[in-house]
């Protein structure tokens, strides 16, 4: 009986994780309920792995009074340690995407800054304090960033909502040609993209896939189709704003989807790669405040890398009033 119970405890989290992954991979996402359900189901497996160390600690103190834990057999303690380590490894690698950039790399930060939060000046100062060469603002809140010039935006184009805004900011260390596109998606569920050609050699795209909830999920597919139409084998396939056919490309921003979802897989199929693919729960970026609970459990913010690009130092920053963690990284051509 004891062996059966132990086996069940070992199998259950993994079985639940596998079930979530299978259902999440096939659930239809054209409706809000499906998009939200997929995000929940595909995010759950990594978090379920934490049941292993939690269960090991609980069983250790439950079976023996606290004052007598030192009498437990060494073999039992070793087994619990092994199970705990397995669970933590399976939950994700906090060092995924880390490493030093090359001497000719430049730094980039993308951030959904939450357009409906006050405190633009505080945000502007915080962005300047982070200190990057290229800043991709998703949603309109900061206007002028200390030490950077605004090279493209759609702030004065009659936005239906400030959340449809995008801006591109560069410092004097890099040469920038940039534009913000029209809205892609539907009239109700649409968002723009930002496009930057840095040093006449690499295209950096700012991503903001229309949020499938709480309004609708119909804008997601047209937005992704427009983006994928300009990619081939991890390179820009045709002229796209300031970017040219054959340019190396990096895509960063708010996918409004999680690893394993339709948008994520579409970008991998287009030849892009994810330097944080093994990060698991450590790359979770939403919700992070800005009117939402400060408890990131979903990985909605991503960076995708195309052919011939070297990326390093991928990390996160919290910005004042933002409901997403900002992504910061360094990149260069290989």
Short mmCIF file of C-alpha atoms in Angstrom, two decimals:
data_model
loop_
_atom_site.label_atom_id
_atom_site.label_comp_id
_atom_site.label_asym_id
_atom_site.label_seq_id
_atom_site.Cartn_x
_atom_site.Cartn_y
_atom_site.Cartn_z
CA UNK A 1 0.00 0.00 0.00
CA UNK A 2 2.79 2.40 0.93
CA UNK A 3 4.62 1.69 -2.33
CA UNK A 4 1.43 2.26 -4.35
CA UNK A 5 0.86 5.61 -2.64
CA UNK A 6 4.46 6.68 -3.30
CA UNK A 7 4.20 5.68 -6.95
CA UNK A 8 0.97 7.63 -7.33
CA UNK A 9 2.57 10.73 -5.82
CA UNK A 10 5.48 10.44 -8.25
CA UNK A 11 3.33 9.89 -11.33
CA UNK A 12 0.44 12.32 -10.69
CA UNK A 13 2.19 15.70 -11.35
CA UNK A 14 3.81 14.39 -14.54
CA UNK A 15 0.54 12.85 -15.72
CA UNK A 16 -1.35 16.09 -15.05
CA UNK A 17 1.34 18.06 -16.89
CA UNK A 18 1.18 15.76 -19.91
CA UNK A 19 -2.62 15.95 -20.00
CA UNK A 20 -2.54 19.76 -19.90
CA UNK A 21 0.05 19.85 -22.67
CA UNK A 22 -1.94 17.54 -24.95
CA UNK A 23 -5.27 19.32 -24.47
CA UNK A 24 -3.63 22.75 -24.71
CA UNK A 25 -2.07 21.82 -28.03
CA UNK A 26 -5.37 20.92 -29.71
CA UNK A 27 -7.88 23.29 -28.10
CA UNK A 28 -9.42 25.71 -30.68
CA UNK A 29 -8.34 29.30 -30.09
CA UNK A 30 -10.64 31.31 -32.39
CA UNK A 31 -12.86 32.13 -29.42
CA UNK A 32 -11.88 33.89 -26.20
CA UNK A 33 -12.55 30.84 -24.05
CA UNK A 34 -10.22 28.73 -26.19
CA UNK A 35 -7.41 31.29 -26.18
CA UNK A 36 -7.59 31.71 -22.41
CA UNK A 37 -7.90 27.96 -21.90
CA UNK A 38 -4.84 27.31 -24.04
CA UNK A 39 -2.77 29.83 -22.09
CA UNK A 40 -3.76 28.18 -18.82
CA UNK A 41 -3.22 24.63 -20.02
CA UNK A 42 0.13 25.24 -21.71
CA UNK A 43 1.48 27.25 -18.76
CA UNK A 44 0.42 24.71 -16.14
CA UNK A 45 2.94 21.87 -16.84
CA UNK A 46 6.01 23.81 -15.67
CA UNK A 47 4.24 25.02 -12.54
CA UNK A 48 2.99 21.50 -11.77
CA UNK A 49 6.60 20.38 -11.49
CA UNK A 50 6.85 22.40 -8.28
CA UNK A 51 4.57 19.80 -6.70
CA UNK A 52 7.61 17.53 -6.48
CA UNK A 53 9.68 19.63 -4.05
CA UNK A 54 6.54 20.80 -2.22
CA UNK A 55 5.37 17.20 -1.79
CA UNK A 56 8.81 16.03 -0.70
CA UNK A 57 9.05 18.72 1.98
CA UNK A 58 5.50 18.08 3.16
CA UNK A 59 5.99 14.32 3.46
CA UNK A 60 9.29 14.79 5.29
CA UNK A 61 7.73 16.82 8.10
CA UNK A 62 4.39 15.01 8.12
CA UNK A 63 5.70 11.51 8.68
CA UNK A 64 8.04 12.34 11.55
CA UNK A 65 7.63 14.91 14.35
CA UNK A 66 9.80 17.96 13.74
CA UNK A 67 11.97 17.19 16.78
CA UNK A 68 12.82 13.76 15.41
CA UNK A 69 13.47 14.48 11.76
CA UNK A 70 17.15 13.77 12.25
CA UNK A 71 16.24 10.10 12.87
CA UNK A 72 14.81 9.57 9.41
CA UNK A 73 16.72 7.06 7.28
CA UNK A 74 19.38 8.64 5.12
CA UNK A 75 18.01 6.84 2.06
CA UNK A 76 14.58 8.44 2.54
CA UNK A 77 16.10 11.91 2.79
CA UNK A 78 18.19 11.34 -0.32
CA UNK A 79 15.11 10.23 -2.26
CA UNK A 80 13.26 13.40 -1.28
CA UNK A 81 16.22 15.56 -2.27
CA UNK A 82 16.42 13.80 -5.65
CA UNK A 83 12.68 14.28 -6.28
CA UNK A 84 12.93 17.94 -5.31
CA UNK A 85 15.87 18.55 -7.64
CA UNK A 86 14.02 16.84 -10.49
CA UNK A 87 10.97 19.06 -9.96
CA UNK A 88 13.00 22.26 -9.85
CA UNK A 89 14.93 21.35 -13.02
CA UNK A 90 11.72 20.44 -14.84
CA UNK A 91 10.12 23.76 -13.78
CA UNK A 92 12.74 25.69 -15.75
CA UNK A 93 16.29 26.94 -15.98
CA UNK A 94 16.74 30.49 -14.61
CA UNK A 95 19.97 30.85 -16.61
CA UNK A 96 18.40 30.19 -20.02
CA UNK A 97 19.33 33.00 -22.40
CA UNK A 98 22.08 34.34 -20.15
CA UNK A 99 25.68 34.83 -21.16
CA UNK A 100 27.88 37.72 -22.24
CA UNK A 101 27.24 39.58 -25.45
CA UNK A 102 29.99 40.25 -27.99
CA UNK A 103 31.94 43.50 -28.08
CA UNK A 104 29.95 44.81 -31.06
CA UNK A 105 26.52 44.02 -29.62
CA UNK A 106 23.89 46.60 -28.77
CA UNK A 107 21.20 46.44 -26.09
CA UNK A 108 17.46 46.32 -26.63
CA UNK A 109 14.46 46.54 -24.31
CA UNK A 110 10.84 45.89 -25.24
CA UNK A 111 8.06 46.62 -22.79
CA UNK A 112 4.29 46.67 -22.70
CA UNK A 113 4.04 49.69 -20.41
CA UNK A 114 0.26 49.62 -19.74
CA UNK A 115 -1.35 52.62 -21.45
CA UNK A 116 -4.06 52.99 -18.81
CA UNK A 117 -1.68 53.65 -15.91
CA UNK A 118 -0.70 57.14 -14.74
CA UNK A 119 2.88 58.24 -14.08
CA UNK A 120 4.38 58.80 -17.53
CA UNK A 121 7.26 60.89 -16.18
CA UNK A 122 8.23 58.25 -13.63
CA UNK A 123 8.20 55.65 -16.40
CA UNK A 124 10.35 57.81 -18.68
CA UNK A 125 12.97 58.25 -15.96
CA UNK A 126 12.96 54.51 -15.20
CA UNK A 127 13.51 53.61 -18.86
CA UNK A 128 16.39 56.08 -19.07
CA UNK A 129 17.91 54.60 -15.91
CA UNK A 130 17.88 51.07 -17.39
CA UNK A 131 20.07 52.40 -20.17
CA UNK A 132 19.65 50.58 -23.50
CA UNK A 133 20.52 51.47 -27.09
CA UNK A 134 17.07 50.65 -28.48
CA UNK A 135 13.75 50.80 -26.65
CA UNK A 136 10.53 49.42 -28.14
CA UNK A 137 7.51 50.83 -26.32
CA UNK A 138 4.34 48.77 -26.57
CA UNK A 139 1.22 50.86 -25.82
CA UNK A 140 1.45 54.63 -25.50
CA UNK A 141 2.55 56.06 -22.16
CA UNK A 142 6.10 57.38 -22.15
CA UNK A 143 6.63 60.21 -24.63
CA UNK A 144 10.23 61.39 -24.20
CA UNK A 145 12.94 59.16 -22.72
CA UNK A 146 16.07 60.78 -21.22
CA UNK A 147 19.16 60.13 -23.32
CA UNK A 148 17.19 58.71 -26.26
CA UNK A 149 15.57 60.12 -29.38
CA UNK A 150 12.13 59.05 -30.56
CA UNK A 151 12.60 57.91 -34.15
CA UNK A 152 9.11 56.55 -34.91
CA UNK A 153 5.67 56.39 -33.30
CA UNK A 154 1.97 56.47 -34.08
CA UNK A 155 0.97 58.64 -31.12
CA UNK A 156 -0.75 61.31 -33.24
CA UNK A 157 -2.55 59.08 -35.74
CA UNK A 158 -5.96 59.12 -34.07
CA UNK A 159 -5.61 55.91 -32.08
CA UNK A 160 -8.86 54.27 -31.06
CA UNK A 161 -7.24 53.56 -27.70
CA UNK A 162 -3.81 54.44 -26.27
CA UNK A 163 -3.11 50.71 -25.99
CA UNK A 164 -2.80 50.72 -29.81
CA UNK A 165 0.25 52.96 -29.56
CA UNK A 166 3.84 52.02 -30.29
CA UNK A 167 7.08 53.98 -30.20
CA UNK A 168 10.72 53.40 -31.12
CA UNK A 169 13.54 55.13 -29.20
CA UNK A 170 17.28 54.99 -29.97
CA UNK A 171 20.38 56.50 -28.46
CA UNK A 172 23.37 57.87 -30.37
CA UNK A 173 25.33 54.58 -30.21
CA UNK A 174 23.34 53.06 -33.07
CA UNK A 175 21.92 54.16 -36.39
CA UNK A 176 18.15 53.69 -36.58
CA UNK A 177 15.63 53.75 -39.39
CA UNK A 178 12.18 52.97 -38.03
CA UNK A 179 8.46 53.01 -38.70
CA UNK A 180 5.24 51.94 -37.01
CA UNK A 181 2.82 50.05 -39.22
CA UNK A 182 -0.91 50.31 -39.64
CA UNK A 183 -3.23 48.26 -37.44
CA UNK A 184 -3.43 44.54 -38.26
CA UNK A 185 -6.18 42.22 -37.05
CA UNK A 186 -9.77 43.40 -37.04
CA UNK A 187 -11.34 46.83 -36.44
CA UNK A 188 -12.11 45.81 -32.87
CA UNK A 189 -9.11 43.57 -32.20
CA UNK A 190 -6.12 45.03 -34.02
CA UNK A 191 -2.61 46.21 -33.13
CA UNK A 192 0.39 47.69 -35.00
CA UNK A 193 3.99 46.50 -35.29
CA UNK A 194 7.16 48.56 -35.01
CA UNK A 195 10.06 47.98 -37.40
CA UNK A 196 13.63 49.18 -36.89
CA UNK A 197 16.65 48.70 -39.14
CA UNK A 198 19.72 49.06 -36.94
CA UNK A 199 23.10 49.98 -38.43
CA UNK A 200 21.77 49.11 -41.90
CA UNK A 201 22.18 45.41 -41.19
CA UNK A 202 19.64 43.96 -38.77
CA UNK A 203 15.86 44.27 -38.49
CA UNK A 204 14.28 44.45 -35.03
CA UNK A 205 10.51 44.09 -34.90
CA UNK A 206 8.36 45.21 -31.98
CA UNK A 207 5.52 42.75 -31.46
CA UNK A 208 2.06 43.33 -29.98
CA UNK A 209 -0.35 40.59 -30.98
CA UNK A 210 -3.97 41.66 -30.33
CA UNK A 211 -5.04 40.38 -26.90
CA UNK A 212 -7.57 37.54 -27.27
CA UNK A 213 -9.25 38.44 -23.96
CA UNK A 214 -11.45 39.99 -22.75
CA UNK A 215 -12.70 41.20 -26.16
CA UNK A 216 -12.13 38.71 -28.97
CA UNK A 217 -9.57 36.38 -30.45
CA UNK A 218 -10.33 37.16 -34.11
CA UNK A 219 -7.47 39.65 -34.49
CA UNK A 220 -4.74 37.17 -33.64
CA UNK A 221 -4.66 35.18 -36.90
CA UNK A 222 -4.55 38.16 -39.34
CA UNK A 223 -1.78 39.80 -37.29
CA UNK A 224 0.32 36.64 -37.27
CA UNK A 225 -0.31 36.04 -40.99
CA UNK A 226 0.97 39.53 -41.84
CA UNK A 227 4.11 38.95 -39.81
CA UNK A 228 4.82 35.42 -41.09
CA UNK A 229 4.29 36.63 -44.67
CA UNK A 230 7.49 38.72 -44.30
CA UNK A 231 9.64 35.90 -42.89
CA UNK A 232 11.40 32.97 -44.48
CA UNK A 233 13.99 30.67 -42.93
CA UNK A 234 14.62 33.11 -40.09
CA UNK A 235 15.26 36.11 -42.39
CA UNK A 236 13.22 39.01 -43.74
CA UNK A 237 11.79 37.70 -47.02
CA UNK A 238 10.79 41.00 -48.64
CA UNK A 239 10.86 44.75 -48.10
CA UNK A 240 9.09 45.57 -44.82
CA UNK A 241 9.09 49.18 -43.68
CA UNK A 242 12.77 50.17 -43.38
CA UNK A 243 13.85 46.50 -43.35
CA UNK A 244 15.16 44.87 -46.52
CA UNK A 245 14.88 41.38 -47.97
CA UNK A 246 17.62 39.17 -46.56
CA UNK A 247 18.06 41.16 -43.35
CA UNK A 248 18.68 39.20 -40.18
CA UNK A 249 15.76 39.68 -37.82
CA UNK A 250 14.91 39.71 -34.13
CA UNK A 251 11.29 39.88 -32.95
CA UNK A 252 10.57 41.05 -29.42
CA UNK A 253 7.51 42.05 -27.45
CA UNK A 254 4.08 40.98 -26.30
CA UNK A 255 2.92 37.83 -28.08
CA UNK A 256 -0.21 37.59 -25.90
CA UNK A 257 0.39 33.88 -26.10
CA UNK A 258 2.50 31.30 -24.27
CA UNK A 259 5.12 28.75 -25.41
CA UNK A 260 3.47 25.96 -27.34
CA UNK A 261 0.60 28.15 -28.51
CA UNK A 262 -0.32 28.90 -32.13
CA UNK A 263 1.59 32.19 -32.38
CA UNK A 264 4.70 30.77 -30.75
CA UNK A 265 4.77 27.69 -32.98
CA UNK A 266 4.12 29.79 -36.10
CA UNK A 267 7.26 31.83 -35.46
CA UNK A 268 9.34 28.70 -34.85
CA UNK A 269 8.00 27.27 -38.14
CA UNK A 270 9.14 30.48 -39.89
CA UNK A 271 12.73 29.75 -38.86
CA UNK A 272 12.90 31.76 -35.65
CA UNK A 273 14.31 30.37 -32.41
CA UNK A 274 13.62 31.08 -28.75
CA UNK A 275 16.72 31.69 -26.60
CA UNK A 276 14.60 31.27 -23.47
CA UNK A 277 12.97 28.01 -24.49
CA UNK A 278 14.24 26.23 -21.38
CA UNK A 279 13.51 29.04 -18.92
CA UNK A 280 10.07 27.73 -17.90
CA UNK A 281 8.51 29.55 -14.95
CA UNK A 282 11.52 31.87 -14.66
CA UNK A 283 10.52 33.69 -17.85
CA UNK A 284 6.95 34.38 -16.70
CA UNK A 285 6.16 38.04 -17.39
CA UNK A 286 2.45 38.69 -16.71
CA UNK A 287 0.68 39.88 -14.57
CA UNK A 288 3.29 42.14 -13.01
CA UNK A 289 1.28 44.96 -11.45
CA UNK A 290 -0.15 47.94 -13.36
CA UNK A 291 -3.59 47.34 -11.88
CA UNK A 292 -3.20 43.55 -11.93
CA UNK A 293 -1.80 41.31 -9.17
CA UNK A 294 1.99 41.39 -9.06
CA UNK A 295 2.28 37.65 -9.59
CA UNK A 296 3.74 36.69 -13.00
CA UNK A 297 2.54 33.22 -13.97
CA UNK A 298 2.22 33.50 -17.77
CA UNK A 299 5.02 34.00 -20.27
CA UNK A 300 3.45 36.46 -22.72
CA UNK A 301 6.60 38.45 -23.56
CA UNK A 302 9.15 36.83 -25.85
CA UNK A 303 12.21 37.42 -27.97
CA UNK A 304 12.66 35.38 -31.15
CA UNK A 305 15.95 35.24 -33.02
CA UNK A 306 16.49 34.62 -36.73
CA UNK A 307 19.43 33.29 -38.71
CA UNK A 308 22.85 34.83 -38.16
CA UNK A 309 21.97 36.66 -34.95
CA UNK A 310 23.79 36.31 -31.64
CA UNK A 311 21.75 37.12 -28.55
CA UNK A 312 22.76 37.16 -24.89
CA UNK A 313 21.99 38.62 -21.48
CA UNK A 314 18.26 38.02 -21.80
CA UNK A 315 16.60 39.27 -18.64
CA UNK A 316 13.61 41.10 -17.21
CA UNK A 317 12.97 44.49 -15.64
CA UNK A 318 9.99 45.79 -13.72
CA UNK A 319 8.90 49.23 -14.90
CA UNK A 320 6.66 51.59 -12.88
CA UNK A 321 2.97 50.97 -13.53
CA UNK A 322 3.57 48.35 -16.24
CA UNK A 323 1.54 45.13 -16.11
CA UNK A 324 4.22 43.19 -18.02
CA UNK A 325 7.86 42.66 -17.16
CA UNK A 326 10.10 44.31 -19.73
CA UNK A 327 12.48 42.15 -21.76
CA UNK A 328 16.10 43.32 -22.04
CA UNK A 329 18.83 41.67 -24.11
CA UNK A 330 21.93 42.31 -26.18
CA UNK A 331 22.30 41.29 -29.82
CA UNK A 332 24.75 41.36 -32.70
CA UNK A 333 25.32 39.65 -36.01
CA UNK A 334 27.30 36.43 -35.78
#
